[in-house]
Structures are given as structure tokens and as C-alpha cells.
Amino acid sequence: MRHHDLLPPTSPRPGPRSRAVFAAAALAGVCLTATGCADGGGPGAAGAESAARPPSSAPPGAPDASPSPSRGPLTGRTVVVDPGHNPGNRDHTREINSQVDIGTGRKECDTTGTATDAGYPEARFTLDVSRRLRTLLEEQGAEVVLTQDDDRPYGPCVDERARIGNEKKADAVVSVHADGSATGNRGFHVILPAAVNGGGADTSEIVAPSRDLGVRIAGSFGRATGSAPSDYIGDGTGLDTRGDLGGLNLSTVPKVFIECGNMRDPKDAALLTSASWRQKAALGIAGGIEGYLTR
């Protein structure tokens, strides 16, 4: 992820119960719609929208009749899922180019993110995986908050993304992304917050728990997807520590980013545009979160 907050617009394994829960879900081919596990989620396909919640059947003005959260190992825990970027960012270049305080300096509010060579946008990928992840975590009893659900014209800005997790006092925050590196670079990596203390940023309380969260997600993600850790970042560990990202610098709760693969490499792009692989990605992230929260 060399592009996040930068580009201009254009480990202990989970316990037996955790493994059983997510293995069973994988074997059952958990899908969020009847077509949710069909491949071919690229441009023009329904893959990015397949994980959206069905519209409410309540009459206008009536309270939302959403089902009560399931009870499970994550009951009472709050997880914030941050789908990187926003599909509408490209239409709001002035707004996302505005500078915001990231604690150690100022950067653009947000970016458009990257895309595959065929044009499948990172913002659509992250939204799809995040919706799938929300469903899996809610099935385990967690309260899940998305920082955006394609329900706002752009953003939120990176400082607001951090603030959402802070205000919810989240037990864990995961920002979902895909990288835009050079062709030939492959694999996933998890970005951890560096020790930062300056301006409005102080990560001293979250560095250790965020690392624990990130290590567990990296292990679970590799097992669920069959993907290898990045061969170009992290020295084969699948972990990268950074102090230049506002979403991490400004967080006061455990938080990591995951780069699920490199959208500019054809082999990784084939995975990222597969709806069935995106379900595995969501299972992997969910397994890591559950392992962390039930440790």
C-alpha cells in the first residue's frame, strides 16, 4: 500500500471453536445472496453489490425492522470495519484533495484508490469485502459499524475514519484495502501503527494490541485464502509498520489496515475480482478478529 493517504485522485492461532466456526462457514460456501459466490465480480458484474443488505420492508417513516444481532462469541464486542476509499471519491476531487490534520502533519482528505488494469476499482472491492465481513461478524454476535456503505457522496476523510472507531470505543478496527504496486509484486500484507507521539497523534496505547490483532489477521487470512504474504513488503512476514497514515496515527483503539493483494498484478487481480475469493478474504479477516477478541 504505497498509495493510501498519498495518491492524488484520478500469532497465536484462533482456538478450536474459532477455527470450527469459520471452517464450517467456508465449507458451507457462505454467500450473502444467491449469486454472492459466483466468480466474475469485475466491472459490470453484481459482485460488489452482492453483499449489500436487502432493502427494508418497513413502511416509510417506520423504525428499521432489522433483525436482532445473533448471540455468539463476539456478543458485546464492537468492531468498526473501514472500507477503504469511496466509489464516489472520483466525482469529488476538490473535496478529497482538501488537507486534513493527521497528527504529524497534513494530508489529503482521501484518495480514489487504485484499480485493476481492467478497471475494477479498489473502492468497489473494499466495500464488497467489508459487507461480507460485517455479515460474518454479526453472525458471531458483534456489533459492526461501517465507516461508509456507499451511503455518502465521498469520504469520509481519513481523520473522520479514525474518529468513528474512537467514538464507538471499538474493540477492534480493520481498514480494508488492496494495493496498487508494480506488476509482478504479489501477496497480502497487514499494516500496523508505528509508535507515534506528536501533534494530535499518540499511538502508545494501541501499538501492542494492534500488532496482536494484525498478526492474527495475517495468519487467518493466509489460511482462508491460500494467498502468500507479500513478496515486496514486510520481508515475507505479511506485516508492515507505518507512521504516515492518518487512519492509524489518530486511532485510540486497536486498528490495522489489510492490503488483500496487488490490483495491478494480473494473478492477484484474478483473485480480487472473484466473488468466491472475496468471501474467503472476509472469512480470513473475520477469523483473525475473532481470535483476537476471544484470546
CSV table of N, CA, C and O in Angstrom, one decimal, residues 42 51 60 94 98 105 124 127 141 156 167 169 192 197 201 226 254-255 260 277:
chain,number,residue,atom,x,y,z
A,42,GLY,N,-16.0,-8.5,-11.6
A,42,GLY,CA,-15.3,-7.3,-12.2
A,42,GLY,C,-16.3,-6.3,-12.6
A,42,GLY,O,-17.5,-6.3,-12.3
A,51,ALA,N,-23.2,-8.2,-1.5
A,51,ALA,CA,-23.2,-8.4,-0.1
A,51,ALA,C,-24.0,-7.3,0.6
A,51,ALA,O,-24.0,-7.2,1.8
A,60,PRO,N,-42.6,3.6,4.9
A,60,PRO,CA,-41.8,4.9,5.1
A,60,PRO,C,-42.1,5.5,6.5
A,60,PRO,O,-43.2,5.6,6.9
A,94,ARG,N,-12.3,18.0,-5.6
A,94,ARG,CA,-11.9,19.1,-4.7
A,94,ARG,C,-12.1,18.8,-3.3
A,94,ARG,O,-11.2,19.1,-2.5
A,98,SER,N,-8.8,18.3,-0.2
A,98,SER,CA,-8.6,19.2,0.9
A,98,SER,C,-7.7,18.6,2.0
A,98,SER,O,-7.8,17.3,2.2
A,105,GLY,N,1.2,15.9,10.7
A,105,GLY,CA,1.2,16.8,9.6
A,105,GLY,C,-0.1,16.9,8.9
A,105,GLY,O,-1.1,16.6,9.6
A,124,ARG,N,-14.7,-0.4,-4.9
A,124,ARG,CA,-15.8,-1.4,-5.0
A,124,ARG,C,-15.3,-2.7,-4.3
A,124,ARG,O,-16.1,-3.4,-3.7
A,127,LEU,N,-15.6,-2.3,-0.5
A,127,LEU,CA,-17.0,-2.3,0.0
A,127,LEU,C,-17.6,-3.7,0.0
A,127,LEU,O,-18.3,-4.1,1.0
A,141,GLY,N,-22.2,-12.4,16.8
A,141,GLY,CA,-22.8,-11.6,17.9
A,141,GLY,C,-22.2,-10.2,18.0
A,141,GLY,O,-22.6,-9.4,18.9
A,156,PRO,N,-15.6,9.0,4.1
A,156,PRO,CA,-15.1,10.1,5.0
A,156,PRO,C,-13.6,10.3,4.9
A,156,PRO,O,-12.9,9.4,4.4
A,167,GLU,N,-14.8,7.1,18.7
A,167,GLU,CA,-16.1,7.4,19.3
A,167,GLU,C,-16.9,6.2,19.7
A,167,GLU,O,-17.7,6.2,20.7
A,169,LYS,N,-15.6,3.5,20.7
A,169,LYS,CA,-14.8,2.8,21.6
A,169,LYS,C,-14.7,1.3,21.2
A,169,LYS,O,-14.9,0.4,21.9
A,192,LEU,N,0.5,-2.1,10.4
A,192,LEU,CA,0.4,-1.9,11.8
A,192,LEU,C,0.8,-0.4,12.2
A,192,LEU,O,1.6,0.1,11.5
A,197,ASN,N,4.1,9.9,18.5
A,197,ASN,CA,3.6,10.8,19.5
A,197,ASN,C,4.0,12.2,19.1
A,197,ASN,O,5.2,12.6,19.3
A,201,ALA,N,-1.4,13.2,17.6
A,201,ALA,CA,-1.3,11.7,17.5
A,201,ALA,C,-0.5,11.1,18.6
A,201,ALA,O,0.5,11.6,19.0
A,226,GLY,N,-5.4,-19.0,1.0
A,226,GLY,CA,-4.4,-19.7,0.3
A,226,GLY,C,-3.3,-18.7,-0.3
A,226,GLY,O,-2.4,-19.1,-0.9
A,254,PRO,N,-7.4,-0.3,19.1
A,254,PRO,CA,-6.6,-1.2,18.2
A,254,PRO,C,-7.1,-1.1,16.8
A,254,PRO,O,-8.3,-1.4,16.5
A,255,LYS,N,-6.2,-0.9,15.9
A,255,LYS,CA,-6.6,-0.8,14.5
A,255,LYS,C,-5.4,-1.2,13.6
A,255,LYS,O,-4.2,-1.0,13.8
A,260,CYS,N,-5.2,-6.6,0.7
A,260,CYS,CA,-5.6,-8.0,0.4
A,260,CYS,C,-4.8,-8.6,-0.8
A,260,CYS,O,-4.9,-9.8,-1.0
A,277,TRP,N,-13.5,-15.7,-4.0
A,277,TRP,CA,-12.3,-15.4,-3.3
A,277,TRP,C,-12.5,-14.3,-2.3
A,277,TRP,O,-12.0,-14.3,-1.2
